[in-house]
Amino acid sequence: MHPSLRALATVPGISATLLSCLLAAACGGGGGGGTADVTIVSLSTASVPAGVTGQLYSTRLAAVFPHAPGNFVVSAGRLAPGLTLDSLSGAITGFPRQTGRFQFDVSARDGTDLALPPGRDMTYSEAVRSYTLEVTRGAPNILPQEVRAAQYRRSYGFQVDVAGGTPPYTFRLVGGTLPQGIALTQDGRLGVFPTQADVEQGVPFHFDVQVTDAAGLSDTERFALPVVVLPLVILTSSLNAAAQEFPYDVRLELASIGGGHPLTWTQLAPTGTEVLLSDIGMGLSSDGRLCNLPSVPGPSAAGTHRFSVQVTDEAGQATSRAYELVVNPGPVLVDIVPSRAAQAGPYVVKGSDFQPGAVLVFKPGPSAVTITPTFVSPTELRFDTAPGTPGAAGGSTSVCVLNPDNGAYTKPSAFIFPATAISFGAKGFVSSDLSSTGLDCKDVDGDGFADVVHAGAAGIGSYPGSEVSSAAGLVYHHNLGTVPPTFDAQILDSGNYYDCVFADVNTDGRLDVVGLGQREIHVFLNGVSGDPLGTFRAGPISTHATGFAYPSAMTMGRFNGDALPDLAFGVGYYPDGGASGRVHTMTGDGTGAFTLTDSATNTIPDSYGVVTLVAADSDGDGRDEICAGVGMGYAYQGPLFHYNAMNSDGTFSTWVPRGTVTNPSHYGTTTGLVAGDFEGSGTPTVLGIMSGAPNYSGGITLGMATSYGFAAFATPSAPMAIGKSMGAIDADFDTKLDWAVSTSPDTVEVYSGASRSSMTTLTVSEGMPSVSTPNTGRIASGDLDNDGRRDLLVTTSSWICEGMAAWQSYDYYELGIVGDGGSKGFVWYLNTSN
């Protein structure tokens, strides 16, 4: 529908007959097609009931939509503070917080006529009514709320929420028990530092809080406060080899100290093939150091020795881990720093039992390169210049240290040479019946083979009448460690998920799964309750913001400076013009739970939905900033993304445009953003891809924002096809990250960070195995075959909100980048760069 007729449909009192005539005139009678029937939305609720502060308010607006489901929006005025309007059901609910007369308009807007061909939505209409809501003062009421969990021996704060009554309020504890170290202040704040965990595991502390207002009226509510102790987790998964009769001293590291110090380390009684450490001249100190006994020069027996250790924390938790210690009769190479030939020397070789005249052999075999480093000490060798690439083949290579007495030791993947060209070889396809919205790839079980998590959602459309996504779910694909890679799929959930990441949300050193749901954040914890790593169980579920159809994308970061992981997500389609929010932040508490912190509802200038976003720290203050890519309302120019430095408490500060994109990206949408060290400077750079609406001359811009606050801007050469998602990949092993862009309809462009230009194009529909009419989407990278090279993954269906098209509700601005294609799942390519 033409925008002017859309606006006319909103005029109260206009008749369906008149509007039908206007539509018929606008659409013309030629071309062999008639005019579709037009029906006006009916909003039948004439008034809303009065409310009382502090008391539950609930009413529902009734409307008839010719093409359900429609949606409800507040189009003028405002609701009473504390109330929200559900855009799908028309329910107005909440607890009013302020007295007065509140006037507002509600627009009931029709849905999509699926009988019409895509792009021909002629039934859009809306009905508008004005309402007045009277709110009078009620007694104070402690609102329904869940007290977030406290962490043992960590700072804690929670404000009890009250509405109604007459401020100021006074709070006091009138029953139950608070954990030691936590108190309730007169102004209703719980804090500060719990020194007592749950009396029984999983049983929280229960207590009663009474609030009294200035008029002497009061209310009492019972609360439950869990005090959790983080799991005690040993991080060190394997031990460096030891040299026989040479000093050895390695500290076992913890991923989480659980209940805290004092920590006590002991060796468990040997079982099976295990040995007593003292029998091979070794011991375990009380502070977790594995070292030779004072009376011996080092481990006394060559071979592979097995043993198990246990650590106990202050709270009484205990955990154990089994180890193997290889004792070599000759030297041992532990590490080379730096380990990349692309980095400047000098290069320090660390190990033990080195002899003067020892040599280093890079990639032992017919194409080996041998150098004689400078002998510094029995534990250190040095060389100033990187050797030539062995056999002219880059990548991760083994290095052997060879002593003059012929004692030798080879360390796999000890040094990495830059590739002379970026290339990808073997291709594979993993079928996964999801309309793809998220993809991530990391090694979650410590076996060196990267695993995959894949998300999908139903009901996503670019505009009314467009194709709609169909299949939802969240699936973990466990890499079975074969070459070529094969996977075992575990369905974590079958609901709608709009993005997914691997992240350590409970700070136990294990990567968990975080899923962005339609109304909640779902966390699936890795390796808890004695499960092996790579086994996921449902963890905390955290409610996020409401009032929109669905979110768009998620990023993890640290926004409030407490070193615990937080998250932010965008809203790509919002039915009410912005009042429902565009970017929301949530603060993590270190257990996997998140609390809504702030919402940018009307502060991002001229942004038609936030389609993608990333978090990165450009100013070095230890807190991440947010970069939000939007669907633009500018016809000819606009920013690549909007930047927010965040306040110290994790709330938003001012949004600033970054990267002025000019002609020809008409009505562009930034569909992909990625952050990483693409310049090799040690500081993050943000890359983004913006594509213009093809009906308005199109145009594609690849932008690079660098420096403090991402204020410097450059435009490397852009792909020829419309861009979609972006991902970082270290494809050629140099000092600059590379990147990949999925492009329309079925390709992936891989760019070199060194040259800032496209190095190879992968067409997913080509090659074996065959993939039917793919629609490339989300991108990830990880080492799938444990060869030291990061491989590339891309989904074969794509569901990304299209900004202007979604907001304007017709196809003039569509990019045409969404769809399931013929085969759903993801494709992987093994990195063969050399």
mmCIF file of C-alpha atoms in Angstrom, residues 29 56 124 132 138 260 269-270 321 341 344 427 443 462 468 486 503 513 524 576 595 638 660 689 749 773 778 814:
data_model
loop_
_atom_site.group_PDB
_atom_site.id
_atom_site.type_symbol
_atom_site.label_atom_id
_atom_site.label_comp_id
_atom_site.label_asym_id
_atom_site.label_seq_id
_atom_site.Cartn_x
_atom_site.Cartn_y
_atom_site.Cartn_z
ATOM 1 C CA GLY A 29 -7.618 -1.250 -13.380
ATOM 2 C CA LEU A 56 -2.398 -5.477 40.114
ATOM 3 C CA TYR A 124 -3.092 -3.231 5.820
ATOM 4 C CA THR A 132 -8.186 7.778 29.691
ATOM 5 C CA GLY A 138 -3.502 2.648 47.171
ATOM 6 C CA GLY A 260 37.522 -19.734 48.213
ATOM 7 C CA ALA A 269 45.423 -43.020 46.876
ATOM 8 C CA PRO A 270 46.643 -44.717 43.676
ATOM 9 C CA ARG A 321 41.321 -34.850 38.324
ATOM 10 C CA ALA A 341 56.734 -16.486 12.441
ATOM 11 C CA ALA A 344 58.856 -10.113 15.461
ATOM 12 C CA LYS A 427 33.632 -29.590 2.366
ATOM 13 C CA ASP A 443 36.029 -26.558 21.682
ATOM 14 C CA SER A 462 10.963 -9.404 6.308
ATOM 15 C CA VAL A 468 8.271 -16.656 6.902
ATOM 16 C CA THR A 486 31.429 -35.914 12.084
ATOM 17 C CA ALA A 503 30.388 -18.491 26.837
ATOM 18 C CA VAL A 513 25.492 -22.384 25.816
ATOM 19 C CA PHE A 524 22.641 -24.612 29.361
ATOM 20 C CA ASP A 576 5.231 0.508 17.648
ATOM 21 C CA THR A 595 18.980 -9.251 35.023
ATOM 22 C CA GLY A 638 23.952 7.187 7.301
ATOM 23 C CA THR A 660 29.458 7.717 7.509
ATOM 24 C CA ILE A 689 28.583 -4.825 5.926
ATOM 25 C CA GLU A 749 33.636 -14.174 0.525
ATOM 26 C CA THR A 773 19.678 -24.214 -3.267
ATOM 27 C CA ARG A 778 25.417 -17.047 9.876
ATOM 28 C CA GLU A 814 13.662 -5.504 1.101
#
